[in-house]
Structure formats: C-alpha cells, structure tokens
XYZ file of C-alpha atoms in Angstrom:
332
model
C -36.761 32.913 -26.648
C -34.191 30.493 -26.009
C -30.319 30.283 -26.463
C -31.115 28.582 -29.918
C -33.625 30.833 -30.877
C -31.894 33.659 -30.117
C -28.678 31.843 -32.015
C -31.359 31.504 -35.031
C -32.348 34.963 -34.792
C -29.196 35.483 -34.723
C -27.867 33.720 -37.884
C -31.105 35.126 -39.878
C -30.110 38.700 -39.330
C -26.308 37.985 -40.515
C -27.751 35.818 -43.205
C -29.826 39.118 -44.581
C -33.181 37.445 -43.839
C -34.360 39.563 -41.511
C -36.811 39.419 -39.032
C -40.551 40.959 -38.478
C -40.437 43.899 -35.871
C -43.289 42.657 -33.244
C -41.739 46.156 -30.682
C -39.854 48.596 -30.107
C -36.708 49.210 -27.136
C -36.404 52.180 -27.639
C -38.220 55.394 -28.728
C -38.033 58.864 -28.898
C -39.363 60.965 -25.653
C -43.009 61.980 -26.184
C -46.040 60.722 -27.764
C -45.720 56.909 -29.123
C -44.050 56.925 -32.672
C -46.350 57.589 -35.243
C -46.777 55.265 -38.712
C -44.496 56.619 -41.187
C -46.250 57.390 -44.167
C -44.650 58.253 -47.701
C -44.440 61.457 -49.264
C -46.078 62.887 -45.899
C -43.701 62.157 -43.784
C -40.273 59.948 -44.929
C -39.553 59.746 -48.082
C -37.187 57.295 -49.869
C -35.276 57.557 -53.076
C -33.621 54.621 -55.273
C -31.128 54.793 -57.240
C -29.639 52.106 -59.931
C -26.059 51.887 -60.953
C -25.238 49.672 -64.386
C -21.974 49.007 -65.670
C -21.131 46.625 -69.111
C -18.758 44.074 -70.114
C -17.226 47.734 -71.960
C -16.518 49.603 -68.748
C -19.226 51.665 -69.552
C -22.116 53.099 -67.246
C -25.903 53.944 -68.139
C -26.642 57.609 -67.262
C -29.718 59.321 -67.942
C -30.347 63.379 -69.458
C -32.649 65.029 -67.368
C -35.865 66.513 -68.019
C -36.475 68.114 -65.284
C -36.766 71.724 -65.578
C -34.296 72.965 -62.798
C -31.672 70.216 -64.025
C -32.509 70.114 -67.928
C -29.850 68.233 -70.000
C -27.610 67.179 -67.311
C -26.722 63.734 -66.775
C -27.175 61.371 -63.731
C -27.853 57.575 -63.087
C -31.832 56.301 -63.441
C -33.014 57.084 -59.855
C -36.587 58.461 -58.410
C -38.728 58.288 -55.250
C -40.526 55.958 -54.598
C -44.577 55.807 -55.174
C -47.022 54.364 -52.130
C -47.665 50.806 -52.195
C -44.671 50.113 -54.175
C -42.003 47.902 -53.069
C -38.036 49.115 -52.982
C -37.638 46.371 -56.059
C -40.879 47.815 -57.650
C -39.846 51.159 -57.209
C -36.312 50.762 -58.684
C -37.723 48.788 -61.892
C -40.195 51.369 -62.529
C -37.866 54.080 -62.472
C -35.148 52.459 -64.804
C -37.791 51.900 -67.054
C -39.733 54.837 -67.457
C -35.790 57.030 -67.358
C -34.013 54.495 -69.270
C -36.138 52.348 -70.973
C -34.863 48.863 -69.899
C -36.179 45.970 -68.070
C -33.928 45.547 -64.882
C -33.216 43.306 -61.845
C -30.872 44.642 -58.577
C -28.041 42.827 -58.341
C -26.972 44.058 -54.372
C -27.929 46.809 -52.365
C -24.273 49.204 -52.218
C -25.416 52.006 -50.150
C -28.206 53.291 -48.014
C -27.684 56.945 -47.265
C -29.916 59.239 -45.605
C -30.504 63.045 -44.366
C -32.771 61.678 -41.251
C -36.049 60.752 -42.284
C -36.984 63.249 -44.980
C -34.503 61.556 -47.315
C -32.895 58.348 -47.463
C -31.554 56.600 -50.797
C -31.088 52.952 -51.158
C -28.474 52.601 -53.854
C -27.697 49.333 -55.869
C -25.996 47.556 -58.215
C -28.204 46.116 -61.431
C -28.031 44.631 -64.358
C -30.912 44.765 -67.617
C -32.543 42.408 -68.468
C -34.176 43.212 -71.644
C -36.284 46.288 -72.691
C -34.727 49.372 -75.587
C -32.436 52.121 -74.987
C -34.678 54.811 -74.697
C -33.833 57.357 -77.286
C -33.712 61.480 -78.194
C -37.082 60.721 -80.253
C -38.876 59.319 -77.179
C -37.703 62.212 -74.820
C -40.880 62.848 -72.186
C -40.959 64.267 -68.615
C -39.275 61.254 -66.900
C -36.115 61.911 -68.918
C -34.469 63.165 -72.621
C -33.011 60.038 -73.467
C -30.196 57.253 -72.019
C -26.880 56.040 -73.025
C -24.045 54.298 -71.904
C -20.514 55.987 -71.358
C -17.331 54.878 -70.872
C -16.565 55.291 -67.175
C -13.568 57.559 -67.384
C -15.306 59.851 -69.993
C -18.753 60.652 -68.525
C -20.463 63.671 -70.214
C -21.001 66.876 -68.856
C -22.822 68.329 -67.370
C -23.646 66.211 -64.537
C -26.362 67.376 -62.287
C -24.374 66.204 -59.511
C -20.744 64.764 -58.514
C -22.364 62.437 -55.945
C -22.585 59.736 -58.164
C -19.076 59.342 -59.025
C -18.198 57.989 -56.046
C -21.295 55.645 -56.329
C -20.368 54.144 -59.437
C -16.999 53.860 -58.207
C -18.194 51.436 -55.429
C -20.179 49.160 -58.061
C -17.013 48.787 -59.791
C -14.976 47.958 -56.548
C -17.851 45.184 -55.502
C -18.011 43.912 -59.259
C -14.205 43.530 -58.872
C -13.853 42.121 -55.513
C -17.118 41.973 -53.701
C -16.629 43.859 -50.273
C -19.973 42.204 -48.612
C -22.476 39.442 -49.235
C -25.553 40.178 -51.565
C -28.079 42.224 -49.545
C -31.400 42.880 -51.406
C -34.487 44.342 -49.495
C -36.618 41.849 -47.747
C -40.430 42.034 -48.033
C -41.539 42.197 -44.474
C -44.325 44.755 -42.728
C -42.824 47.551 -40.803
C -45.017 50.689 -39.865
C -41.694 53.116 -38.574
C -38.147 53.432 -39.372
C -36.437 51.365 -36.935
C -33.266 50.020 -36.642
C -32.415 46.362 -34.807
C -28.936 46.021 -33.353
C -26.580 43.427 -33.936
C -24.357 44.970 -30.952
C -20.904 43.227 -30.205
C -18.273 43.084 -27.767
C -15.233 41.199 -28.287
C -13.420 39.649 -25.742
C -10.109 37.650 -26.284
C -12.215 33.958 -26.779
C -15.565 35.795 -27.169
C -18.115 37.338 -29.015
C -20.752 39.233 -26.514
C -24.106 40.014 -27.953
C -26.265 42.824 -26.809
C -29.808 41.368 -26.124
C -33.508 43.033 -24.756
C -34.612 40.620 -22.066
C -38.098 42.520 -21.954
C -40.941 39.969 -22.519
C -39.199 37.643 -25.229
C -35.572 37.841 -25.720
C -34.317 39.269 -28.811
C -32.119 41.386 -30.902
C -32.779 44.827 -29.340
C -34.904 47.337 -31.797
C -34.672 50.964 -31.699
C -37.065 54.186 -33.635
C -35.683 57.373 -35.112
C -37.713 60.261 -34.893
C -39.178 62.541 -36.712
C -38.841 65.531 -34.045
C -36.497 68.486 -35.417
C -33.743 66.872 -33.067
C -33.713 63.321 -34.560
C -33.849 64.413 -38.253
C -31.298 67.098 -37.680
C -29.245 63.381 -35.930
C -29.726 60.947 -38.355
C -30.889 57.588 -38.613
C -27.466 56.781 -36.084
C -28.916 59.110 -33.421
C -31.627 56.090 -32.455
C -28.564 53.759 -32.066
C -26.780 56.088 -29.454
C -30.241 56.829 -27.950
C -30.597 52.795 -27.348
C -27.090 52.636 -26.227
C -27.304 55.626 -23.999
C -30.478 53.978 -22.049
C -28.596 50.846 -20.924
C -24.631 51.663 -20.957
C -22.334 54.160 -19.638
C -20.812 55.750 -22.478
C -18.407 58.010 -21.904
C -15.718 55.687 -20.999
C -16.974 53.567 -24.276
C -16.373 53.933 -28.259
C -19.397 53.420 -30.223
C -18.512 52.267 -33.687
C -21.416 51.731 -36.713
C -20.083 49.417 -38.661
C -22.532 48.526 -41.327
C -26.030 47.338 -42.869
C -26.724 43.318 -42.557
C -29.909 44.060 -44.215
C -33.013 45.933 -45.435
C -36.547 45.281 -44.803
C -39.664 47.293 -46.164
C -42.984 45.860 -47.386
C -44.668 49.504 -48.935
C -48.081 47.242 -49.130
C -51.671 47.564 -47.197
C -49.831 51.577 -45.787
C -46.526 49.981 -44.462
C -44.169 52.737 -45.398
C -41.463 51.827 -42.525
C -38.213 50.742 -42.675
C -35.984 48.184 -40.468
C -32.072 48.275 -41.157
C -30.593 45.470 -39.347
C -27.120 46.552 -38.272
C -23.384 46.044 -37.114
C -22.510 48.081 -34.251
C -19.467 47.025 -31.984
C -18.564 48.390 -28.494
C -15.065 49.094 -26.682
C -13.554 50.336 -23.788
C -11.817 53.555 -24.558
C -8.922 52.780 -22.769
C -6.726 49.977 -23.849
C -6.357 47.172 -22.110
C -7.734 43.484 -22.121
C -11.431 43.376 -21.162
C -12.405 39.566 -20.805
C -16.121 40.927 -19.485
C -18.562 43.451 -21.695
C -19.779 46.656 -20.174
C -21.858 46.218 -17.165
C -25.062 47.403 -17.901
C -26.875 50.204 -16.065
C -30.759 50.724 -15.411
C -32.400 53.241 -17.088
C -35.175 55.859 -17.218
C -37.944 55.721 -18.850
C -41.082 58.615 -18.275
C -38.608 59.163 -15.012
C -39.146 55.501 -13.443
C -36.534 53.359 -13.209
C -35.659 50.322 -15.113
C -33.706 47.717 -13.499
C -30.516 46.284 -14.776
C -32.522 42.358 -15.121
C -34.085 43.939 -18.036
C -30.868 44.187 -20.161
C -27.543 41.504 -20.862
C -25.117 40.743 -23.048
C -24.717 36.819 -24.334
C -21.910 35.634 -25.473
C -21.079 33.376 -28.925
C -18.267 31.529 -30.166
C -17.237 33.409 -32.552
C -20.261 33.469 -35.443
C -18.714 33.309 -39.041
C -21.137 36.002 -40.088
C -19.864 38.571 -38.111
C -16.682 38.476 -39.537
C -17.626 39.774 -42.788
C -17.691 42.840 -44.388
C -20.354 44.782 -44.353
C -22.768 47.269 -46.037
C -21.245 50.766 -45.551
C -24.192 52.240 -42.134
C -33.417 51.802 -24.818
C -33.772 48.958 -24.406
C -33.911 46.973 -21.190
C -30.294 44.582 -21.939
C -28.358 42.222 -20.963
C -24.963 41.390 -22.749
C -24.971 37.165 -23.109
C -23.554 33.905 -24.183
C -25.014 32.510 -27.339
C-alpha cells in the first residue's frame, strides 16, 4: 500500500468507515485463533438509551424471574445471524414495544470476551407503549420517567451513569456519530490507530508485513486474556515491537465498530485511538525506535515494523468514543 493508500486507510478509520480485516499482527501464543461464535463462545449485549423533548427516559419492568418488577433500560443479547442494529431493534420492540433507530453508539464495555455491551443513544420511531395488559416474558410493561425521579427498584445502578452520558452527548456532543459498520469479521480484533506526537508531527504506527496497513491485533479467549480484557491485545501488539517500560501507553477511545453477524461471522473489529509517550519529559522530535520481536522463538527483524508520520490529520483531534505486529512508525 502506498503513502496515499495508507493516508486513505487512514482517513476511513477516523471517518468511522472502517475497513475489512484481510490478517492478523498479532495473536495470542498457541494454536491459531479460533472463529468466535455467539452464545458458545463471546457473547454481546445491546443496550438502548431514549430520552424526550420532557427530560424523561424509557425504562422497562422486568420479567425475568431473578429481577421481577425492577426497572432497567430495553437491552438483550444478541441472537445469531443478527446484526448489532437488528439486534437492538428487536429488543426495544419486543421490551418496549416501539419501533426504533440508534442514533450513536455511547459506550462499548466489556468483561473480556464473555461479555461485551454496545450501548447507544436512540430515538422511536413509531410502534405503542407496551402496556401492564400486554406483560409477557420479554418484559411487564414500559414507561417513560422523568430523569431525576426514576422508579425503584432498579435492577441495577449501572445505568445511571449511562443515561447520564446520552444526556451529556444530546447536550454537547463529545464525539462524531459512530454506528456499527456491516463488514465480515470471524474474531474479536482490534486495529490500531497508534500515535506519537512530535512538536510538528503526527507519527503513525504501521505493519509493514506483506501490504502496509493499520496494524490489527486478537484477544483471546485463554483464561489469561479474558481475565485482561479486550486492552490486553493492544499491550500484547505493543509489547512485540516497542520497549515499554520507559513508555506510557494511553487508550484513548473507539473510532468505530464493525460486525456483520451474517453467513457465522460473529467477530468483532473496534478500530481504536491509542497514543504513545516517553515517560520522561522532555521534547522527543523522533517516535520510539522499534525493536524486533519473537514470534514461536524466531526472530523478527526491525524492517518489519515503522512509524509514518502525518501532518497533523483533523480527525485525530477529536474526541472520541470512551475504549505484534512487525512495525514501523512513518510519515503519512
């Protein structure tokens, strides 16, 4: 890939379009990674967060035996072959009764692979409150509340501070729109947008093996990587190509989601932010210098990796979603 194609790859990750995985940088140690697979072995959650002209937000009473008559906003897991859009609709409408569309993704949080909830901000689009009278197993009924004056019980206090972030974005939006893009990915996998700023420049991390590209890295779903988080595949990737310990790592954020859930492609890619500093001050006019690593105990020279460099993209000055390779760092 060239300077401008990596400059295009470039802009299409800030821009939230995303790009189709075609390999991996980095993996766990061990067997190949394995095809995630929903409700075997990931399993994802959505969760929709409405708010009215009134202040109010939509809540739904649980049916569920263990939570019965408690209150929470319309979320669910998701079902096989569904899409995170199709996923989210169904669930609003079979807990709440309306017709919906997502306005932004707000949050994607996770307890490694097992669970990880994509949380955004909708609005309805048509359908009927659903009522006492049409309680079933999905839920009792739903209603909308004024936001300082939620009922009680709620089955949990996580989703204050969820609703409290729709109403900070609806007030002053903190990020652009991110909603899910509909590409094929068969692992969860995370591709790095990984920056060092100099005084005049912007360094990008890049994976010169085969193609050059945006490096890509796999979580795990050994004991170890679960028990780490999706972030421990970021330090992983990192760790294979940099000398850390005199460097702070910092995640900044989510640029965007992909997911297809069609034809048994379960797997996640979250394209995100991560910057790199020396740990001691000082000005640094040159990135990191990048080390060779070891993979299966054979070592990987350092022409593998770089950093390029950019003037200063406008996209990477924006706020973001709140979230080894052979590299160079390099100009682009």
């Amino acid at each position: 890939m060239t300077s401008e194609g990596l400059a295009g790859a470039l802009a299409a990750v800030l821009g939230g379009q995303g790009l189709i995985v075609q390999g991996y940088d980095s993996e766990p140690a061990g067997k190949p990674p394995a095809p995630v697979r929903l409700r075997k072995n990931v399993s994802y959650v959505v969760l929709a967060v409405f708010l009215n002209e009134q202040d109010e937000v939509l809540l739904i009473q649980e049916a569920k035996r263990e939570c019965r008559g408690s209150w929470y906003l319309p979320a669910g897991r998701m079902e096989p072959g569904e899409t995170i859009v199709e996923a989210l609709q169904r669930e609003v409408k079979e807990e709440a009764g309306l017709h919906c569309e997502p306005v932004t993704l707000l949050s994607v949080e996770e307890r490694g692979l097992s669970w990880i909830r994509f949380v955004f901000l909708a609005h309805h689009t048509g359908g009927i409150l659903k009522t006492s009278s049409e309680a079933d197993e999905e839920s009792l009924q739903a209603a909308w509340y004024p936001r300082t004056s939620l009922p009680t019980p709620l089955r949990a206090h996580d989703i204050l501070h969820l609703i409290e972030l729709a109403v900070q974005y609806r007030q002053q939006a903190s990020h652009p729109l991110i909603l899910p893009r509909e590409l094929s990915c068969n692992v969860v996998c995370q591709r790095l947008v990984a920056t060092f700023i100099s005084i005049q420049t912007v360094w990008v991390l890049v994976s010169t093996v085969g193609v050059p590209h945006l490096p890509v890295t796999v979580s795990g779903l050994t004991p170890m990587e679960q028990r780490g988080g999706i972030k421990m595949a970021v330090l992983r990737l990192l760790q294979e190509c940099l000398t850390l310990h005199n460097l702070v790592v910092e995640t900044k954020g989510l640029l965007g989601l992909q997911h297809l859930g069609r034809d048994h492609t379960d797997g996640i890619c979250l394209n995100m932010l991560v910057t790199v500093a020396f740990r001691n001050p000082g000005v640094q006019d040159e990135p990191p210098k990048i080390q060779g690593r070891k993979q299966g105990g054979t070592a990987v020279p350092e022409s593998c990796c770089s950093f390029m460099a950019t003037n200063s993209h406008p996209g990477l000055s924006q706020t973001l979603l709140g979230l080894s390779p052979s590299c160079l760092w390099g100009r682009m």
